[in-house]
Amino acid sequence: MNEKPLRILLGDNRIVTMDEFFAGGERSHRQQAGLPFEEKIRILITLQKLAFGWGGRKDVLVWGHGS
């Protein structure tokens, strides 16, 4: 029995195999690892602000909020 590999439809309407999908994630992780520490913190703050707006919770700490 020769099964076709599972494929995924991405948001930009590309279709990739599971292997291609996970390889892309690994490439992304390697690129992120090479970022300067300050850039990683800036990204973290941006994500925290985004999550703060979605959650509607007032007990969430956002680093650098208001700066």
Tab-separated table of N, CA, C and O in Angstrom:
chain	number	residue	atom	x	y	z
A	1	MET	N	0.852	-1.177	0.000
A	1	MET	CA	0.000	0.000	0.000
A	1	MET	C	0.897	1.240	0.000
A	1	MET	O	1.647	1.474	0.931
A	2	ASN	N	0.850	2.052	-1.050
A	2	ASN	CA	1.687	3.227	-1.208
A	2	ASN	C	0.828	4.466	-0.985
A	2	ASN	O	0.132	4.909	-1.891
A	3	GLU	N	0.912	5.047	0.226
A	3	GLU	CA	0.099	6.215	0.558
A	3	GLU	C	0.808	7.491	0.163
A	3	GLU	O	2.023	7.597	0.261
A	4	LYS	N	0.041	8.478	-0.280
A	4	LYS	CA	0.594	9.786	-0.580
A	4	LYS	C	0.902	10.504	0.734
A	4	LYS	O	0.183	10.323	1.719
A	5	PRO	N	1.951	11.322	0.745
A	5	PRO	CA	2.263	12.052	1.982
A	5	PRO	C	1.165	13.066	2.301
A	5	PRO	O	0.546	13.633	1.390
A	6	LEU	N	0.943	13.265	3.577
A	6	LEU	CA	-0.045	14.236	4.034
A	6	LEU	C	0.400	15.633	3.628
A	6	LEU	O	1.571	15.976	3.744
A	7	ARG	N	-0.517	16.422	3.121
A	7	ARG	CA	-0.207	17.783	2.680
A	7	ARG	C	-1.010	18.780	3.499
A	7	ARG	O	-2.092	18.468	3.984
A	8	ILE	N	-0.453	19.985	3.615
A	8	ILE	CA	-1.067	21.045	4.406
A	8	ILE	C	-1.259	22.269	3.515
A	8	ILE	O	-0.355	22.642	2.771
A	9	LEU	N	-2.410	22.924	3.630
A	9	LEU	CA	-2.676	24.173	2.931
A	9	LEU	C	-2.294	25.315	3.868
A	9	LEU	O	-2.838	25.430	4.968
A	10	LEU	N	-1.358	26.158	3.439
A	10	LEU	CA	-0.914	27.280	4.255
A	10	LEU	C	-1.748	28.514	3.963
A	10	LEU	O	-2.491	28.563	2.977
A	11	GLY	N	-1.607	29.522	4.799
A	11	GLY	CA	-2.391	30.747	4.679
A	11	GLY	C	-2.185	31.496	3.378
A	11	GLY	O	-3.053	32.237	2.936
A	12	ASP	N	-1.029	31.315	2.757
A	12	ASP	CA	-0.777	31.991	1.481
A	12	ASP	C	-1.148	31.102	0.293
A	12	ASP	O	-0.675	31.305	-0.816
A	13	ASN	N	-1.986	30.107	0.543
A	13	ASN	CA	-2.510	29.175	-0.465
A	13	ASN	C	-1.461	28.251	-1.071
A	13	ASN	O	-1.654	27.726	-2.170
A	14	ARG	N	-0.334	28.069	-0.376
A	14	ARG	CA	0.646	27.075	-0.815
A	14	ARG	C	0.309	25.748	-0.165
A	14	ARG	O	-0.201	25.698	0.947
A	15	ILE	N	0.589	24.677	-0.871
A	15	ILE	CA	0.389	23.334	-0.335
A	15	ILE	C	1.762	22.716	-0.142
A	15	ILE	O	2.577	22.701	-1.071
A	16	VAL	N	2.029	22.241	1.075
A	16	VAL	CA	3.327	21.639	1.388
A	16	VAL	C	3.108	20.297	2.074
A	16	VAL	O	2.047	20.038	2.641
A	17	THR	N	4.140	19.460	2.009
A	17	THR	CA	4.079	18.191	2.740
A	17	THR	C	4.413	18.464	4.208
A	17	THR	O	4.941	19.525	4.557
A	18	MET	N	4.152	17.494	5.058
A	18	MET	CA	4.493	17.633	6.475
A	18	MET	C	6.000	17.828	6.635
A	18	MET	O	6.434	18.651	7.439
A	19	ASP	N	6.798	17.090	5.865
A	19	ASP	CA	8.253	17.233	5.944
A	19	ASP	C	8.689	18.659	5.579
A	19	ASP	O	9.532	19.250	6.252
A	20	GLU	N	8.106	19.211	4.523
A	20	GLU	CA	8.433	20.577	4.123
A	20	GLU	C	8.005	21.582	5.185
A	20	GLU	O	8.719	22.542	5.476
A	21	PHE	N	6.842	21.346	5.776
A	21	PHE	CA	6.322	22.230	6.816
A	21	PHE	C	7.261	22.271	8.015
A	21	PHE	O	7.648	23.341	8.490
A	22	PHE	N	7.688	21.102	8.494
A	22	PHE	CA	8.566	21.057	9.661
A	22	PHE	C	9.971	21.546	9.340
A	22	PHE	O	10.624	22.168	10.183
A	23	ALA	N	10.438	21.327	8.130
A	23	ALA	CA	11.748	21.850	7.733
A	23	ALA	C	11.737	23.375	7.744
A	23	ALA	O	12.705	24.014	8.152
A	24	GLY	N	10.635	23.953	7.334
A	24	GLY	CA	10.491	25.409	7.372
A	24	GLY	C	10.540	25.929	8.796
A	24	GLY	O	11.145	26.972	9.064
A	25	GLY	N	9.934	25.210	9.715
A	25	GLY	CA	9.975	25.606	11.125
A	25	GLY	C	11.385	25.549	11.680
A	25	GLY	O	11.813	26.435	12.426
A	26	GLU	N	12.133	24.523	11.298
A	26	GLU	CA	13.519	24.401	11.758
A	26	GLU	C	14.380	25.535	11.205
A	26	GLU	O	15.211	26.094	11.916
A	27	ARG	N	14.175	25.895	9.941
A	27	ARG	CA	14.911	27.023	9.351
A	27	ARG	C	14.600	28.313	10.106
A	27	ARG	O	15.484	29.106	10.414
A	28	SER	N	13.328	28.503	10.410
A	28	SER	CA	12.909	29.696	11.135
A	28	SER	C	13.558	29.758	12.522
A	28	SER	O	14.023	30.818	12.955
A	29	HIS	N	13.618	28.629	13.206
A	29	HIS	CA	14.239	28.596	14.538
A	29	HIS	C	15.720	28.937	14.466
A	29	HIS	O	16.245	29.647	15.332
A	30	ARG	N	16.398	28.451	13.440
A	30	ARG	CA	17.825	28.764	13.281
A	30	ARG	C	18.017	30.263	13.019
A	30	ARG	O	18.941	30.884	13.542
A	31	GLN	N	17.141	30.859	12.213
A	31	GLN	CA	17.235	32.295	11.953
A	31	GLN	C	16.988	33.097	13.233
A	31	GLN	O	17.697	34.059	13.518
A	32	GLN	N	15.982	32.684	14.014
A	32	GLN	CA	15.679	33.378	15.258
A	32	GLN	C	16.825	33.268	16.251
A	32	GLN	O	17.114	34.223	16.981
A	33	ALA	N	17.497	32.135	16.274
A	33	ALA	CA	18.615	31.932	17.190
A	33	ALA	C	19.747	32.906	16.888
A	33	ALA	O	20.501	33.286	17.788
A	34	GLY	N	19.871	33.336	15.640
A	34	GLY	CA	20.930	34.251	15.250
A	34	GLY	C	20.627	35.714	15.512
A	34	GLY	O	21.488	36.563	15.318
A	35	LEU	N	19.414	36.021	15.951
A	35	LEU	CA	19.058	37.416	16.219
A	35	LEU	C	19.772	37.929	17.464
A	35	LEU	O	19.989	37.169	18.414
A	36	PRO	N	20.090	39.224	17.486
A	36	PRO	CA	20.661	39.804	18.703
A	36	PRO	C	19.657	39.732	19.854
A	36	PRO	O	18.436	39.771	19.646
A	37	PHE	N	20.175	39.630	21.075
A	37	PHE	CA	19.329	39.511	22.258
A	37	PHE	C	18.309	40.653	22.325
A	37	PHE	O	17.129	40.435	22.629
A	38	GLU	N	18.737	41.883	22.027
A	38	GLU	CA	17.848	43.046	22.106
A	38	GLU	C	16.666	42.903	21.155
A	38	GLU	O	15.547	43.301	21.469
A	39	GLU	N	16.921	42.337	19.983
A	39	GLU	CA	15.846	42.126	19.011
A	39	GLU	C	14.856	41.081	19.519
A	39	GLU	O	13.642	41.214	19.354
A	40	LYS	N	15.360	40.043	20.161
A	40	LYS	CA	14.483	39.016	20.735
A	40	LYS	C	13.574	39.616	21.804
A	40	LYS	O	12.382	39.297	21.876
A	41	ILE	N	14.127	40.497	22.635
A	41	ILE	CA	13.322	41.155	23.675
A	41	ILE	C	12.276	42.065	23.041
A	41	ILE	O	11.120	42.101	23.464
A	42	ARG	N	12.671	42.813	21.997
A	42	ARG	CA	11.706	43.683	21.309
A	42	ARG	C	10.543	42.868	20.750
A	42	ARG	O	9.375	43.239	20.877
A	43	ILE	N	10.841	41.727	20.157
A	43	ILE	CA	9.807	40.837	19.622
A	43	ILE	C	8.927	40.316	20.743
A	43	ILE	O	7.695	40.277	20.617
A	44	LEU	N	9.530	39.930	21.860
A	44	LEU	CA	8.767	39.438	23.008
A	44	LEU	C	7.791	40.500	23.509
A	44	LEU	O	6.619	40.208	23.768
A	45	ILE	N	8.247	41.741	23.626
A	45	ILE	CA	7.383	42.829	24.088
A	45	ILE	C	6.220	43.032	23.123
A	45	ILE	O	5.064	43.188	23.534
A	46	THR	N	6.506	43.000	21.832
A	46	THR	CA	5.451	43.151	20.824
A	46	THR	C	4.410	42.040	20.959
A	46	THR	O	3.194	42.297	20.922
A	47	LEU	N	4.864	40.804	21.151
A	47	LEU	CA	3.935	39.683	21.324
A	47	LEU	C	3.127	39.814	22.618
A	47	LEU	O	1.933	39.499	22.651
A	48	GLN	N	3.768	40.285	23.692
A	48	GLN	CA	3.050	40.478	24.949
A	48	GLN	C	1.962	41.532	24.801
A	48	GLN	O	0.856	41.369	25.317
A	49	LYS	N	2.264	42.628	24.109
A	49	LYS	CA	1.259	43.672	23.898
A	49	LYS	C	0.089	43.139	23.080
A	49	LYS	O	-1.068	43.440	23.371
A	50	LEU	N	0.400	42.345	22.074
A	50	LEU	CA	-0.643	41.738	21.249
A	50	LEU	C	-1.525	40.817	22.093
A	50	LEU	O	-2.761	40.883	22.034
A	51	ALA	N	-0.907	39.972	22.898
A	51	ALA	CA	-1.657	39.040	23.751
A	51	ALA	C	-2.467	39.794	24.791
A	51	ALA	O	-3.591	39.408	25.120
A	52	PHE	N	-1.917	40.881	25.320
A	52	PHE	CA	-2.630	41.683	26.323
A	52	PHE	C	-3.936	42.212	25.746
A	52	PHE	O	-4.972	42.181	26.392
A	53	GLY	N	-3.892	42.666	24.505
A	53	GLY	CA	-5.091	43.190	23.855
A	53	GLY	C	-6.139	42.124	23.589
A	53	GLY	O	-7.335	42.383	23.635
A	54	TRP	N	-5.705	40.896	23.313
A	54	TRP	CA	-6.647	39.819	23.040
A	54	TRP	C	-7.299	39.279	24.291
A	54	TRP	O	-8.481	38.970	24.289
A	55	GLY	N	-6.521	39.152	25.357
A	55	GLY	CA	-6.993	38.456	26.543
A	55	GLY	C	-8.020	39.215	27.360
A	55	GLY	O	-8.854	38.618	28.023
A	56	GLY	N	-7.942	40.552	27.347
A	56	GLY	CA	-8.872	41.338	28.142
A	56	GLY	C	-8.637	41.207	29.646
A	56	GLY	O	-9.476	41.594	30.449
A	57	ARG	N	-7.493	40.644	30.038
A	57	ARG	CA	-7.170	40.476	31.459
A	57	ARG	C	-6.329	41.661	31.912
A	57	ARG	O	-5.462	42.130	31.205
A	58	LYS	N	-6.591	42.124	33.123
A	58	LYS	CA	-5.874	43.284	33.644
A	58	LYS	C	-4.691	42.885	34.508
A	58	LYS	O	-3.919	43.729	34.918
A	59	ASP	N	-4.518	41.590	34.795
A	59	ASP	CA	-3.432	41.154	35.670
A	59	ASP	C	-2.235	40.629	34.886
A	59	ASP	O	-1.378	39.951	35.421
A	60	VAL	N	-2.136	41.003	33.607
A	60	VAL	CA	-1.051	40.548	32.753
A	60	VAL	C	0.017	41.634	32.691
A	60	VAL	O	-0.276	42.781	32.417
A	61	LEU	N	1.255	41.247	32.959
A	61	LEU	CA	2.374	42.172	32.897
A	61	LEU	C	2.937	42.194	31.484
A	61	LEU	O	3.214	41.143	30.910
A	62	VAL	N	3.091	43.385	30.932
A	62	VAL	CA	3.725	43.554	29.624
A	62	VAL	C	5.015	44.311	29.855
A	62	VAL	O	5.008	45.431	30.335
A	63	TRP	N	6.135	43.715	29.527
A	63	TRP	CA	7.441	44.368	29.689
A	63	TRP	C	7.482	45.610	28.820
A	63	TRP	O	7.053	45.601	27.673
A	64	GLY	N	7.987	46.684	29.366
A	64	GLY	CA	8.172	47.894	28.572
A	64	GLY	C	6.866	48.576	28.213
A	64	GLY	O	6.847	49.473	27.405
A	65	HIS	N	5.743	48.163	28.812
A	65	HIS	CA	4.445	48.744	28.505
A	65	HIS	C	4.467	50.236	28.859
A	65	HIS	O	4.860	50.616	29.947
A	66	GLY	N	4.068	51.046	27.932
A	66	GLY	CA	4.042	52.484	28.165
A	66	GLY	C	5.314	53.173	27.705
A	66	GLY	O	5.409	54.377	27.734
A	67	SER	N	6.285	52.406	27.256
A	67	SER	CA	7.519	53.054	26.790
A	67	SER	C	7.541	53.148	25.284
A	67	SER	O	6.802	52.576	24.584
